[in-house]
CSV table of C-alpha atoms in Angstrom, one decimal:
chain,number,residue,atom,x,y,z
Z,1,MET,CA,-15.6,11.7,-5.9
Z,2,ASP,CA,-14.5,9.4,-3.1
Z,3,ALA,CA,-11.3,7.8,-1.9
Z,4,ASN,CA,-11.0,5.8,-5.2
Z,5,PRO,CA,-8.8,7.4,-7.9
Z,6,ILE,CA,-10.7,8.3,-11.0
Z,7,PRO,CA,-8.6,8.0,-14.3
Z,8,VAL,CA,-8.5,11.4,-16.1
Z,9,LYS,CA,-7.0,12.9,-19.2
Z,10,VAL,CA,-4.9,15.9,-18.2
Z,11,MET,CA,-4.6,18.7,-20.7
Z,12,LEU,CA,-2.2,21.3,-19.4
Z,13,HIS,CA,-1.6,24.7,-20.9
Z,14,THR,CA,1.0,27.1,-19.5
Z,15,LYS,CA,1.7,30.6,-20.7
Z,16,ILE,CA,4.8,32.4,-19.3
Z,17,THR,CA,5.4,36.1,-19.9
Z,18,ASP,CA,8.8,37.4,-19.0
Z,19,SER,CA,10.4,40.6,-20.2
Z,20,GLY,CA,7.8,41.0,-22.9
Z,21,GLU,CA,8.5,37.5,-24.3
Z,22,ASN,CA,5.7,34.8,-24.3
Z,23,GLU,CA,6.3,31.1,-24.0
Z,24,ASP,CA,3.4,28.7,-24.5
Z,25,THR,CA,3.6,25.1,-23.4
Z,26,LYS,CA,0.9,22.4,-23.9
Z,27,LEU,CA,1.0,18.9,-22.5
Z,28,THR,CA,-1.5,16.0,-22.5
Z,29,SER,CA,-1.1,13.2,-20.1
Z,30,ASP,CA,-3.0,10.4,-18.3
Z,31,GLY,CA,-3.6,10.9,-14.6
Z,32,THR,CA,-5.9,10.4,-11.6
Z,33,ILE,CA,-8.0,12.5,-9.4
Z,34,LEU,CA,-9.0,11.6,-5.9
Z,35,ARG,CA,-10.6,13.3,-2.9
Z,36,LYS,CA,-9.5,12.5,0.7
Z,37,ALA,CA,-11.4,14.6,3.3
Z,38,ASP,CA,-11.1,18.3,2.3
Z,39,THR,CA,-8.3,17.8,-0.2
Z,40,VAL,CA,-8.3,16.8,-3.9
Z,41,TYR,CA,-5.2,15.1,-5.3
Z,42,LEU,CA,-4.4,15.3,-9.0
Z,43,ARG,CA,-1.5,13.1,-10.1
Z,44,TYR,CA,0.0,12.8,-13.6
Z,45,ASP,CA,3.4,12.3,-15.2
Z,46,GLU,CA,5.1,14.4,-17.8
Z,47,MET,CA,8.0,13.7,-20.1
Z,48,LEU,CA,10.4,16.6,-20.4
Z,49,ASN,CA,12.2,14.9,-23.3
Z,50,ASP,CA,12.8,11.4,-24.4
Z,51,THR,CA,14.3,10.2,-21.1
Z,52,ASP,CA,13.4,12.7,-18.3
Z,53,GLN,CA,10.1,12.0,-16.5
Z,54,VAL,CA,8.6,14.2,-13.8
Z,55,ASN,CA,5.9,12.9,-11.5
Z,56,THR,CA,3.5,15.7,-10.5
Z,57,THR,CA,1.1,15.8,-7.6
Z,58,ILE,CA,-1.2,18.7,-7.1
Z,59,LYS,CA,-2.9,19.1,-3.7
Z,60,ILE,CA,-6.0,21.3,-3.9
Z,61,LYS,CA,-7.7,22.8,-0.9
Z,62,ASP,CA,-10.1,25.7,-0.6
Z,63,GLU,CA,-7.5,28.1,0.7
Z,64,ASP,CA,-4.4,26.9,-1.2
Z,65,ILE,CA,-2.9,24.7,-3.8
Z,66,THR,CA,0.5,22.8,-3.5
Z,67,ILE,CA,2.4,21.5,-6.5
Z,68,ILE,CA,4.9,18.7,-5.8
Z,69,ARG,CA,7.1,17.5,-8.7
Z,70,SER,CA,9.7,14.8,-8.4
Z,71,GLY,CA,12.0,13.0,-10.9
Z,72,ALA,CA,14.1,14.9,-13.4
Z,73,VAL,CA,12.9,18.1,-11.7
Z,74,SER,CA,12.2,18.4,-7.9
Z,75,MET,CA,10.0,21.2,-6.7
Z,76,LYS,CA,7.5,22.0,-4.0
Z,77,GLN,CA,5.5,25.2,-4.2
Z,78,ARG,CA,2.4,26.5,-2.4
Z,79,PHE,CA,0.0,29.0,-3.9
Z,80,ALA,CA,-2.5,31.1,-2.0
Z,81,PRO,CA,-4.3,34.2,-3.4
Z,82,GLY,CA,-2.9,37.5,-2.3
Z,83,SER,CA,0.2,36.1,-0.6
Z,84,LEU,CA,3.8,35.4,-1.2
Z,85,LYS,CA,4.7,31.7,-0.6
Z,86,GLU,CA,8.3,30.4,-0.6
Z,87,GLY,CA,9.1,27.0,-2.0
Z,88,THR,CA,12.0,24.7,-3.1
Z,89,TYR,CA,13.3,24.0,-6.5
Z,90,GLU,CA,16.2,21.5,-6.9
Z,91,SER,CA,18.3,22.0,-10.0
Z,92,PRO,CA,21.3,20.1,-11.3
Z,93,TYR,CA,23.3,23.0,-9.9
Z,94,GLY,CA,21.8,22.8,-6.4
Z,95,PRO,CA,18.8,24.3,-4.7
Z,96,ILE,CA,17.2,27.6,-5.9
Z,97,GLN,CA,15.1,29.8,-3.7
Z,98,ILE,CA,11.7,30.2,-5.4
Z,99,ALA,CA,8.6,32.1,-4.3
Z,100,THR,CA,5.2,32.8,-5.9
Z,101,ARG,CA,2.8,35.6,-5.5
Z,102,THR,CA,-0.6,34.2,-6.5
Z,103,GLU,CA,-3.1,36.5,-8.2
Z,104,SER,CA,-5.9,34.0,-8.6
Z,105,MET,CA,-6.7,30.3,-8.4
Z,106,GLY,CA,-9.7,28.2,-9.1
Z,107,PHE,CA,-10.8,24.6,-9.2
Z,108,GLU,CA,-13.9,22.9,-10.2
Z,109,TRP,CA,-14.8,19.2,-10.7
Z,110,HIS,CA,-18.2,18.1,-12.1
Z,111,GLU,CA,-19.0,14.6,-10.8
Z,112,ASN,CA,-21.8,13.9,-13.3
Z,113,SER,CA,-19.8,14.8,-16.5
Z,114,GLN,CA,-16.4,13.8,-15.0
Z,115,GLU,CA,-14.9,17.1,-16.2
Z,116,GLY,CA,-13.1,19.8,-14.4
Z,117,LYS,CA,-10.6,22.6,-14.5
Z,118,LEU,CA,-7.8,24.0,-12.4
Z,119,SER,CA,-6.4,27.5,-13.0
Z,120,LEU,CA,-3.5,29.4,-11.4
Z,121,ASN,CA,-2.2,32.9,-12.2
Z,122,TYR,CA,1.0,33.9,-10.4
Z,123,GLN,CA,4.3,35.8,-10.5
Z,124,VAL,CA,7.4,33.7,-10.0
Z,125,LEU,CA,10.5,35.0,-8.1
Z,126,PHE,CA,13.8,33.2,-8.3
Z,127,GLN,CA,16.3,34.2,-5.6
Z,128,GLY,CA,14.1,37.2,-4.9
Z,129,GLU,CA,14.1,38.5,-8.5
Z,130,GLU,CA,10.9,38.5,-10.7
Z,131,ALA,CA,11.2,35.7,-13.2
Z,132,GLY,CA,8.0,35.8,-15.2
Z,133,TYR,CA,4.2,35.8,-14.9
Z,134,HIS,CA,2.6,32.3,-15.2
Z,135,GLU,CA,-0.9,31.4,-16.4
Z,136,LEU,CA,-1.6,27.7,-15.8
Z,137,GLU,CA,-4.8,26.0,-16.9
Z,138,ILE,CA,-5.4,22.3,-16.5
Z,139,LYS,CA,-8.5,20.8,-18.1
Z,140,LEU,CA,-9.5,17.3,-16.8
Z,141,ARG,CA,-11.8,14.8,-18.5
Z,142,GLY,CA,-12.7,11.4,-16.9
Z,143,GLU,CA,-11.7,8.3,-18.8
Z,144,GLU,CA,-13.4,5.0,-19.0
Z,145,GLU,CA,-11.3,2.3,-17.3
């Protein structure tokens, strides 16, 4: 993977467990993956409903992952195993203090098969209060241009 973006199909699956309740979300989108120096960038768009779009960029490094979302939702959050990282979440009601405690993360991309996977497992804290355990898995598959 070099400095030219590779078109990919993004298959995202999120499982949130909060107070014994589970919420499963699945999304499929078109995106791109690109490597610049020691960082991989995954970009894709998601539709929250018929009118609200969110542009998502995920910066992947060996030691941490940063998710940046803009549009209908604005958020910037870092993830690093074994540590608590503060971030920002802009809601229609104003900014909310958010933090994550990352349990595990992983990323792999196979150049030959044009397939890969990103996984993140983390606890979310809103305003210092635990707000659910998140399991995020993103599968990537290269697409012919």
